[in-house]
Short mmCIF file of C-alpha atoms and ligand atoms in Angstrom, two decimals:
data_model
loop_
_atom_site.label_atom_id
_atom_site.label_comp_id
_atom_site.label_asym_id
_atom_site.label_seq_id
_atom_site.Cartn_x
_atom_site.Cartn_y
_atom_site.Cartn_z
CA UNK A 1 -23.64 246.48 75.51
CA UNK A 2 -21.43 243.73 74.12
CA UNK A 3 -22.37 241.64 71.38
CA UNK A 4 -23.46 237.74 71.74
CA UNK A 5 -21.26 235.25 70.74
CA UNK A 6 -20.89 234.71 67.29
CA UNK A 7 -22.30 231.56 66.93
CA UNK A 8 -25.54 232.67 67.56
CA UNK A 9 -25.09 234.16 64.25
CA UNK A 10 -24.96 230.93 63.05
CA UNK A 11 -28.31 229.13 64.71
CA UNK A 12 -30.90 228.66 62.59
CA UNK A 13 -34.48 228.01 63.22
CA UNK A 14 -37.78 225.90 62.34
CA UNK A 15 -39.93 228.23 60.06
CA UNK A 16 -43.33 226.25 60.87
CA UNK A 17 -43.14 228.13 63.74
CA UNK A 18 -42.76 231.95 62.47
CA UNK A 19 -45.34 231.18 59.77
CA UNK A 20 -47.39 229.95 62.76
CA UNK A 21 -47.17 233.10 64.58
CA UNK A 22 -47.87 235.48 60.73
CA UNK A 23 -51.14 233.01 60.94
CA UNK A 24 -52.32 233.29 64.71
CA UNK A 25 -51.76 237.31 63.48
CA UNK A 26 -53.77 237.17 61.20
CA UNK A 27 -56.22 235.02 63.12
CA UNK A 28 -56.53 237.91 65.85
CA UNK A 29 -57.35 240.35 63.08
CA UNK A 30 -60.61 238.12 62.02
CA UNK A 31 -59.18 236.32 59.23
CA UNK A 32 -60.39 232.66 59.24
CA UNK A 33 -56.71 230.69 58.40
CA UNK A 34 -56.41 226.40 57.99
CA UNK A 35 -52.95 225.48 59.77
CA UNK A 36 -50.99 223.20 57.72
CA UNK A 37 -47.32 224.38 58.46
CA UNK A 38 -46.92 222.48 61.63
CA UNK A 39 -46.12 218.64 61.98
CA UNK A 40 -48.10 217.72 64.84
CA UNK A 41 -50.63 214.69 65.15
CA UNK A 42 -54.11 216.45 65.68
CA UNK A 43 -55.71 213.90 67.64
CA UNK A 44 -55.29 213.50 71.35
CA UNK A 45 -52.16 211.74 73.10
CA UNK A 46 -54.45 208.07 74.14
CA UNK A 47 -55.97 207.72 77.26
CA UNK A 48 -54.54 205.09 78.68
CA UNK A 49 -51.32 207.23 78.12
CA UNK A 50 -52.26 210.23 79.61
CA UNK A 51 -54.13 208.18 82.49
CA UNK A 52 -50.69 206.35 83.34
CA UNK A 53 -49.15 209.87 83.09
CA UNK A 54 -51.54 211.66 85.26
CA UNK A 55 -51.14 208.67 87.92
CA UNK A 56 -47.96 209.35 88.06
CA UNK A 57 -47.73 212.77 89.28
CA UNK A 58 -50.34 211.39 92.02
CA UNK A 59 -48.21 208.67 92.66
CA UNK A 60 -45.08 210.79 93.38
CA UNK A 61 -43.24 210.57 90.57
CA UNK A 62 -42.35 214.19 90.46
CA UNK A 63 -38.64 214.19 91.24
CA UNK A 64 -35.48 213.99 89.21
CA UNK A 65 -34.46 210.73 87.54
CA UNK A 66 -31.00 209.52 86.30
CA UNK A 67 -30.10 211.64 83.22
CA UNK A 68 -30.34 208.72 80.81
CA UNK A 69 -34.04 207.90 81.48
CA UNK A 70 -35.23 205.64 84.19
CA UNK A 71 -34.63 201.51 84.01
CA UNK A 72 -38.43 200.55 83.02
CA UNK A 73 -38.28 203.15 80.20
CA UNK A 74 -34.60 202.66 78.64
CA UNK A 75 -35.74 198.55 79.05
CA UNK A 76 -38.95 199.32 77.36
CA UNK A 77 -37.54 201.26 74.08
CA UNK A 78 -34.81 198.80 73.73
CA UNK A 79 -37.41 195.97 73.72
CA UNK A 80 -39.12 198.13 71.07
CA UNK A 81 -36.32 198.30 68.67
CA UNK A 82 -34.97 195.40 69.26
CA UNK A 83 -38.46 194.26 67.94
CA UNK A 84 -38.82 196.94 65.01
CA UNK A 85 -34.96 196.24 63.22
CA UNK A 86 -34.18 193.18 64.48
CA UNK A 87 -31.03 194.39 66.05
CA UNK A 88 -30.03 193.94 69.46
CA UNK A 89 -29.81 197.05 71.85
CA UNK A 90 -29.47 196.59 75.75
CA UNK A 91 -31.68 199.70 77.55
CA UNK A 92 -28.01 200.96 78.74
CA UNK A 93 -27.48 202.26 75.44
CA UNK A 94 -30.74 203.79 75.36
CA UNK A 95 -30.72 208.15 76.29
CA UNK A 96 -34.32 209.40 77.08
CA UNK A 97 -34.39 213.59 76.43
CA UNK A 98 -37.28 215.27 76.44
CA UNK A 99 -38.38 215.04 72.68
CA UNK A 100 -36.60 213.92 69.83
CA UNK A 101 -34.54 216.99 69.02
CA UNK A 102 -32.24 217.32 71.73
CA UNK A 103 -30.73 213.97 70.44
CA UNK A 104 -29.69 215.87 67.24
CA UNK A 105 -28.38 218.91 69.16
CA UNK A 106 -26.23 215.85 71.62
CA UNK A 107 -25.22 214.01 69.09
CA UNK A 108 -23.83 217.12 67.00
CA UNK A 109 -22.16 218.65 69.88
CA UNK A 110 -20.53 215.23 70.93
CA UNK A 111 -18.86 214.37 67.29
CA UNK A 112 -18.49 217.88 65.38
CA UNK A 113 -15.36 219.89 66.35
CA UNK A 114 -14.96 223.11 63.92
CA UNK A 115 -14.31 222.75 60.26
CA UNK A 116 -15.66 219.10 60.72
CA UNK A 117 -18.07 218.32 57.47
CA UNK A 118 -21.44 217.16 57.99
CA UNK A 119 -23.86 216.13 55.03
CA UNK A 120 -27.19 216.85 55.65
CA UNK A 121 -30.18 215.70 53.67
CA UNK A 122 -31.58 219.07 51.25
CA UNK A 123 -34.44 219.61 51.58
CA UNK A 124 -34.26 218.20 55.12
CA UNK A 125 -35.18 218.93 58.61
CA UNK A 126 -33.98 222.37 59.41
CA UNK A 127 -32.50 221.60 62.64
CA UNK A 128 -29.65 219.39 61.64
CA UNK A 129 -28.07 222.47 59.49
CA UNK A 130 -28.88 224.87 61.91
CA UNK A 131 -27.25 222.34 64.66
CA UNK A 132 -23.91 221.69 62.57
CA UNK A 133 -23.31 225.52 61.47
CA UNK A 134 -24.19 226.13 65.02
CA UNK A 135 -21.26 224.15 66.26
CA UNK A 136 -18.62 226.21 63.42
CA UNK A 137 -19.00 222.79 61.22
CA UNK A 138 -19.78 222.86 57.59
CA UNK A 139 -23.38 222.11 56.28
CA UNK A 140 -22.38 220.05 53.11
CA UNK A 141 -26.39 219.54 51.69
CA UNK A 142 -27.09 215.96 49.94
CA UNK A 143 -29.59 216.58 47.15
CA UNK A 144 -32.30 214.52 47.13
CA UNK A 145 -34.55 215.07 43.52
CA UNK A 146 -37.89 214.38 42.75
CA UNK A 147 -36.66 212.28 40.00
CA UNK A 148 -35.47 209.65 42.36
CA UNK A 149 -38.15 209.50 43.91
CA UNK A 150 -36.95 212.18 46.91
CA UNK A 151 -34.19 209.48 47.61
CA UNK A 152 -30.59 210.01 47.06
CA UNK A 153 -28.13 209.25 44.15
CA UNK A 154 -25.17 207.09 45.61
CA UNK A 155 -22.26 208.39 43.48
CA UNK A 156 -23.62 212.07 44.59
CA UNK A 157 -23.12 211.39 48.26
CA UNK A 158 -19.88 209.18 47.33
CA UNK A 159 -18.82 212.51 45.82
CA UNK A 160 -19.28 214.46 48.33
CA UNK A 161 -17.34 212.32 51.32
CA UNK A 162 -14.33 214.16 51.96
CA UNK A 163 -11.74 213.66 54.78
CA UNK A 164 -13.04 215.97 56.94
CA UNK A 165 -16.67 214.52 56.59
CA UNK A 166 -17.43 213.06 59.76
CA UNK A 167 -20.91 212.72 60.01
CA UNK A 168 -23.39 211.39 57.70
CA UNK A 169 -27.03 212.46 59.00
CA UNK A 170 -30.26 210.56 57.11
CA UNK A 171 -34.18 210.44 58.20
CA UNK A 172 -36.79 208.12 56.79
CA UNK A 173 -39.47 208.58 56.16
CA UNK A 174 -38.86 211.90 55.50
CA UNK A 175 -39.42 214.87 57.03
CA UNK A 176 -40.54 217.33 54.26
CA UNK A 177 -41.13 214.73 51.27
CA UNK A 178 -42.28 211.67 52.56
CA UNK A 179 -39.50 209.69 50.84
CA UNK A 180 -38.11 206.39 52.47
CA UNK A 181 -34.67 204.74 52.32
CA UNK A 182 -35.01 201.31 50.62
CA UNK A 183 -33.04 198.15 51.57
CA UNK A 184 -30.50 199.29 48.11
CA UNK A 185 -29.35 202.78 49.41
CA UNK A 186 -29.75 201.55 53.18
CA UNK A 187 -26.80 199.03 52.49
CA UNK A 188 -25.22 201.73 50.20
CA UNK A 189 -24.85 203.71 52.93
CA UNK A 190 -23.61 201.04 55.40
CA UNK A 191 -20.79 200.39 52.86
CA UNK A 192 -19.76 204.30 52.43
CA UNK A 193 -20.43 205.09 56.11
CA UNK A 194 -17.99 202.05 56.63
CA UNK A 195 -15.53 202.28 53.96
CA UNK A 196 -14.95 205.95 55.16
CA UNK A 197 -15.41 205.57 58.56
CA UNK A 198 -18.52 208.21 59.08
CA UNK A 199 -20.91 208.35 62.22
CA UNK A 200 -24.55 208.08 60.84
CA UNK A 201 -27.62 209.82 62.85
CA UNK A 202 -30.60 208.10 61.89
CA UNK A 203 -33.66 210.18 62.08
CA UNK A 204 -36.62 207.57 62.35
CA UNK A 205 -39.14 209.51 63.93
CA UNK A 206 -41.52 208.79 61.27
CA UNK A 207 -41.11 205.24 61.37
CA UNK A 208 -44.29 203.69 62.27
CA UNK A 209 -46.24 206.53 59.66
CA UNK A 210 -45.57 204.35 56.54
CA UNK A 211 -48.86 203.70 53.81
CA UNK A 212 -46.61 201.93 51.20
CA UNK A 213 -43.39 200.16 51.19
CA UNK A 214 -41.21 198.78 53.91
CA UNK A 215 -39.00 200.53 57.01
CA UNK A 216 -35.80 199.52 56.59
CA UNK A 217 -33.25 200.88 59.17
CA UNK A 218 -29.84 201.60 58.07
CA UNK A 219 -28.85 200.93 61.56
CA UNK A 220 -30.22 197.61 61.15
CA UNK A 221 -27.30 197.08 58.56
CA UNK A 222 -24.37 194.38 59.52
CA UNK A 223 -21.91 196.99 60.92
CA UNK A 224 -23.93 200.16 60.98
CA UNK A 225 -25.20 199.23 65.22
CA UNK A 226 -21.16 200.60 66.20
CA UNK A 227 -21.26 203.99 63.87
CA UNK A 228 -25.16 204.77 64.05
CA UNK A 229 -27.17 207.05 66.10
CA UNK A 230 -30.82 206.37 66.15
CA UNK A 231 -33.08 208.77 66.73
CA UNK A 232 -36.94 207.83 67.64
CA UNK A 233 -39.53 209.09 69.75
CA UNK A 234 -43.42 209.43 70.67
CA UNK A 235 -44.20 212.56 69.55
CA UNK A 236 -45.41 211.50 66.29
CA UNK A 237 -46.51 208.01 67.07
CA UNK A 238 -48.10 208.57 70.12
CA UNK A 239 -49.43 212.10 69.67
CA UNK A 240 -47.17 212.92 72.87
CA UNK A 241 -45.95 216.05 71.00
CA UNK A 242 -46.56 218.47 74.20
CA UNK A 243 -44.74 215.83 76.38
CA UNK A 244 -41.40 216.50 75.47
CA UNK A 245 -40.29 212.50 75.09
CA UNK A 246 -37.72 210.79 72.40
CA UNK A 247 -34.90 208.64 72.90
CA UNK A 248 -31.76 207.76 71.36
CA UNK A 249 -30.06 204.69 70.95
CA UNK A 250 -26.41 205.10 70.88
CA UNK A 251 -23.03 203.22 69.92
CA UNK A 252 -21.17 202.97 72.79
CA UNK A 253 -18.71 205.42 72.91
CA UNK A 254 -20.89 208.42 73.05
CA UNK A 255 -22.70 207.42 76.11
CA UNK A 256 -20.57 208.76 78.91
CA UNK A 257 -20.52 212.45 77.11
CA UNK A 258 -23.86 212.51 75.58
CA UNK A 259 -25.23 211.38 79.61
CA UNK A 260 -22.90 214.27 80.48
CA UNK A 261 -24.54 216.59 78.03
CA UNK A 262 -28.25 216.02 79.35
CA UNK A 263 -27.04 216.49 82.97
CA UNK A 264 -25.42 219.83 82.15
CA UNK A 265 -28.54 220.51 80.23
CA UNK A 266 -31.74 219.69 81.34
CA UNK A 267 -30.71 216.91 84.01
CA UNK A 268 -33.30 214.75 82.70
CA UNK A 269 -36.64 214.09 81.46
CA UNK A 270 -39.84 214.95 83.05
CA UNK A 271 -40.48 211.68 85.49
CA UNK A 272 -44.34 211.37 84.75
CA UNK A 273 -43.47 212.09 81.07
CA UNK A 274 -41.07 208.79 80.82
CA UNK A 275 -43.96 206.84 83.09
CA UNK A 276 -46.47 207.58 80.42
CA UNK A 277 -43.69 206.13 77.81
CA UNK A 278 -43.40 203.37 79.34
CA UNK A 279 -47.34 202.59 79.46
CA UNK A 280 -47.42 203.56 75.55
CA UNK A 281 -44.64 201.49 74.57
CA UNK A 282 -46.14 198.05 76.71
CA UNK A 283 -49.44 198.01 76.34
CA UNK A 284 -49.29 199.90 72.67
CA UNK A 285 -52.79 201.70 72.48
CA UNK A 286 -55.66 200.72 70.42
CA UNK A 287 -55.86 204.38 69.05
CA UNK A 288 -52.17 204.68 67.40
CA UNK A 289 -53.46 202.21 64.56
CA UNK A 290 -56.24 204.29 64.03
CA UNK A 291 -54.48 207.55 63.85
CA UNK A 292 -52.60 206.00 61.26
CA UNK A 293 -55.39 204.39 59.30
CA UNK A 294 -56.88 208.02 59.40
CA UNK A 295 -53.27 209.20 58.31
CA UNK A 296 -53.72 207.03 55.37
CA UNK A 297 -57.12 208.15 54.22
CA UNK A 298 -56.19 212.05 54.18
CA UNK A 299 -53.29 211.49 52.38
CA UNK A 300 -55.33 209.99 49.99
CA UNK A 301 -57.29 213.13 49.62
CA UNK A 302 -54.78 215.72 49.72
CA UNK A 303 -52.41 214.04 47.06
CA UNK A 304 -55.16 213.62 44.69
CA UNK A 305 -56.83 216.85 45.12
CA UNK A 306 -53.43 218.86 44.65
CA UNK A 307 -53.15 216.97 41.44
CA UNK A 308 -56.53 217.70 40.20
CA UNK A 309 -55.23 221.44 40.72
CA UNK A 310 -53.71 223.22 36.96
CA UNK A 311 -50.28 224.00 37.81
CA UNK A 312 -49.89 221.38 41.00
CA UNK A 313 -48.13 218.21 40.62
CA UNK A 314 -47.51 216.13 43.69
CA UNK A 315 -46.00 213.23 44.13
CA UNK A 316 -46.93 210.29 46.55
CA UNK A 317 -45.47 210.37 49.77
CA UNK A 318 -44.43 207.40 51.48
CA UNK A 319 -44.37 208.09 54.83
CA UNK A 320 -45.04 210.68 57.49
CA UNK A 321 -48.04 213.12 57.10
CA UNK A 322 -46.43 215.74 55.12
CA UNK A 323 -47.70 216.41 51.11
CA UNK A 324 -44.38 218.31 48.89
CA UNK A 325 -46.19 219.61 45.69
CA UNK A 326 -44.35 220.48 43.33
CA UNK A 327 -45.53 224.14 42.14
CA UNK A 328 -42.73 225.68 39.61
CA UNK A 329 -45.77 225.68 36.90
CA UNK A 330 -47.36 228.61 38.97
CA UNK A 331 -44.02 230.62 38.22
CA UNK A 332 -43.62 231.99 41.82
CA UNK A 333 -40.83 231.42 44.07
CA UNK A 334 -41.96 228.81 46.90
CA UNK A 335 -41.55 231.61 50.01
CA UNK A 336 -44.00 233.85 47.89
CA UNK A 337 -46.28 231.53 46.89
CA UNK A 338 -46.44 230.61 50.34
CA UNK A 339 -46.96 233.76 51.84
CA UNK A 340 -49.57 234.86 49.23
CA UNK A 341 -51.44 231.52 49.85
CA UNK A 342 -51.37 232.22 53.88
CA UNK A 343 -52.61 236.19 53.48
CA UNK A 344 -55.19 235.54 50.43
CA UNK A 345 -56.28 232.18 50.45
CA UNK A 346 -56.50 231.77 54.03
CA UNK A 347 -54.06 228.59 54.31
CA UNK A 348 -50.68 228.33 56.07
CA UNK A 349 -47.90 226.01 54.47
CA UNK A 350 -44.50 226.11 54.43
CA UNK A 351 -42.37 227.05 51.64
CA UNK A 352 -40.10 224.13 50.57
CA UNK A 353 -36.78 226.31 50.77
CA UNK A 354 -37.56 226.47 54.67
CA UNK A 355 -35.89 222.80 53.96
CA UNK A 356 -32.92 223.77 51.92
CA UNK A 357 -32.49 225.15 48.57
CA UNK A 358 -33.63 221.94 46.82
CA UNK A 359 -36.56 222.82 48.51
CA UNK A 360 -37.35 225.43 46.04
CA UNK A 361 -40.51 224.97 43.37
CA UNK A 362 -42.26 223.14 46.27
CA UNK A 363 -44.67 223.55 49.26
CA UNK A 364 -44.85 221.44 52.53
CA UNK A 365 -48.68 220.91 53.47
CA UNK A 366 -49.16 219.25 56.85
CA UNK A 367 -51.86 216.15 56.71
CA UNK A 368 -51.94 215.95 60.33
CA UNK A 369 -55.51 217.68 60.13
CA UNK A 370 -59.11 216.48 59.76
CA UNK A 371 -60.35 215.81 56.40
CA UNK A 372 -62.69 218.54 56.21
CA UNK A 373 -60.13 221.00 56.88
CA UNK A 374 -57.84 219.42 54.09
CA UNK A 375 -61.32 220.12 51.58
CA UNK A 376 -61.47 223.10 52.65
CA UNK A 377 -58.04 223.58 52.45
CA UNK A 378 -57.53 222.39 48.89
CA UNK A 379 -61.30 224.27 47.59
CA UNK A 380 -59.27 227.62 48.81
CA UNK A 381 -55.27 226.84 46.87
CA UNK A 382 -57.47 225.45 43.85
CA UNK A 383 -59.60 228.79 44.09
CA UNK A 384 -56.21 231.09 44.60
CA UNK A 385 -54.44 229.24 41.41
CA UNK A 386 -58.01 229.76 39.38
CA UNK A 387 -57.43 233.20 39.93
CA UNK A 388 -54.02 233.98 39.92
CA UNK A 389 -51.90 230.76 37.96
CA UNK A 390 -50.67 228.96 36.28
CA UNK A 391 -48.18 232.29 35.26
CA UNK A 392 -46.16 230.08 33.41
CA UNK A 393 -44.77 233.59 31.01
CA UNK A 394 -43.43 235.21 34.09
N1 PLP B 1 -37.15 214.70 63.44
C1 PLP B 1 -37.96 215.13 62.47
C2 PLP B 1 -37.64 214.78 61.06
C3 PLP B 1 -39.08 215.90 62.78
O1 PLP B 1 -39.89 216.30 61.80
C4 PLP B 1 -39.32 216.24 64.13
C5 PLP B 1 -40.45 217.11 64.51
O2 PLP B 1 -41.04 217.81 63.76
C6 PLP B 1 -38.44 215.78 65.11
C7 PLP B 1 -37.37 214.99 64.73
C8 PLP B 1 -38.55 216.16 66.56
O3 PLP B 1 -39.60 215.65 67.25
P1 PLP B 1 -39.77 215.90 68.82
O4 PLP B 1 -41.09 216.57 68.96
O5 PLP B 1 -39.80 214.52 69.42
O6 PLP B 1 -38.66 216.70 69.36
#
């Protein structure tokens, strides 16, 4: 038989997945196991969105649509972030896929030709590496420390612009730490972006999950609307995860080929799937502030109950649902920690290196789950380090 292509060496994947198969394992053996490796909302998409959804498919709307969304839907999201940064965006340079991903994978395959340098957030979200390597580009990780509060230091990613850097890829909040760009390093990065002419992809999937600060777009930036990619969709929002529904919103020259990419893809987006979207995005349901306000309240409880823990320090994340204690006092490398954690103490996380070497010395636990799961969660990693850590000798 003859081999794949090469580049399939090269893909990557998203570990929350694998560790959710080791726990569903374990599951079928009897073992009783509290999921926090994978970001999903818990709660149910709203009514009123599944309602609109399921009237479609009665109504008809089971056929194809035009590859870049239909016109109520690409209106509707422009409307929306038009609304959210203050920036104007016309709904024809608005691309519905089905979820948010795809617009990574698009947007990498339109811009990065081999040996092309991308710098990618590290820790970050796995799929933008795995996306750029995938293409023969070159991964080029921007550190962000716990020191700076998970945000990034400006002469580091000045540093590490070279001339073959051609895109600059950023997501806040942030998917594992919780960090958020500020208004400082979102107009630092308009000026480098500008001064060295680099396409940005702005992952703001997280954007309405914020408990403190402000959401400031860097494509909101004077400038920034001609070289920026942004990234948004409902999964997280909107609880619409099984729907397969994001959007970008694209400078105009990538249109054409990125339209081109989702007919040669998937053609387009499931039609009942971008009615729904358009019903969540107009008549906003009552329920998305409450998942939020419920957001709020767990992260409360699983911040300060990973500090009360010897060994644990964690640090308060801004945004999205995701906690990123730090645990280099237990002396254990993050991928064994986390897989001694899953098999003995009965709860799945991800190791922080499933983000990027920066990653390592941390854990990613997933908030999107009921409180009493997040007690139980934390009585069980406070009874594991009782027993087993702090090692600090070893
Ligand atoms: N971007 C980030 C940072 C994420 O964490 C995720 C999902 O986990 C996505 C994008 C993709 O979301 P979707 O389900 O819309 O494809």
């Amino acid at each position: 038989m003859r081999p794949l292509a090469t580049r399939m060496q090269r893909l990557g994947t998203e570990t929350a997945f694998e560790v959710l198969a080791k726990a569903r394992a374990l599951e079928a053996k009897g073992k009783h196991v509290i999921h926090l490796e994978v970001g999903e909302p818990d709660f149910d998409t709203p009514k009123s969105v599944s309602d609109a959804g399921i009237a479609a498919i009665r109504d008809g709307y089971t056929h194809y649509t035009p590859s870049a969304g239909i016109p109520e839907l690409r209106a509707a999201i422009a409307t929306h972030v038009r609304r959210t940064r203050g920036v104007p965006a016309e709904a024809s340079d608005v691309i519905v896929t089905p979820g948010a991903k795809p617009i990574m994978f698009y947007a990498i395959l339109a811009l990065l030709d081999e040996g092309d340098e991308a710098i990618v957030p590290d820790p970050g979200f796995p799929i933008y590496a795995s996306m750029v390597q995938f293409v023969g580009a070159r991964v080029v990780p921007l550190p962000l420390r716990e020191e700076n509060e998970f945000g990034f230091d400006t002469a580091e990613l000045e540093r590490l612009v070279t001339p073959r850097t051609k895109l600059l890829i950023l997501n806040s909040p942030h998917n594992p730490t919780g960090g958020i760009i500020d208004t400082r390093q979102s107009r630092e990065i308009a000026r480098i972006a500008q001064e060295r002419d680099l396409w940005v992809l702005s992952d703001e999937i997280y954007s309405e999950l914020l408990y403190e600060g402000e959401f400031v777009s860097p494509w909101a930036q004077p400038g920034m609307r001609e070289r920026t990619i942004l990234l948004d969709g409902f999964s997280k929002t909107f609880a619409m995860t099984g729907w397969r529904l994001g959007y970008g919103v694209f400078p105009r020259p990538l249109l054409d080929g990125v339209t081109k990419l989702v007919t040669n893809s998937v053609s387009c987006t499931a039609t009942f799937t971008q009615r729904a979207g358009v019903e969540a995005l107009e008549r906003r349901p009552h329920e998305v502030a409450e998942m939020r306000r419920q957001f709020a309240a767990r992260r409360e409880r699983i911040i300060a109950g990973l500090n009360e823990i010897d060994g644990i320090t964690c640090a308060w994340p801004k945004g999205a649902f995701y906690a990123f204690p730090n645990v280099k006092q237990l002396g254990l490398r993050s991928a064994e920690l986390n897989e001694r954690l899953l098999n003995e103490a009965g709860v799945a996380c991800l190791a922080g290196t499933a983000f990027g070497p920066q990653g390592e010395g941390y854990l990613r636990l997933s908030y999107a789950n009921s409180l009493e799961n997040i007690e139980e969660a934390l009585r069980r990693i406070g009874r594991w380090v009782a027993e087993h850590g702090p090692v600090r000798a070893r």
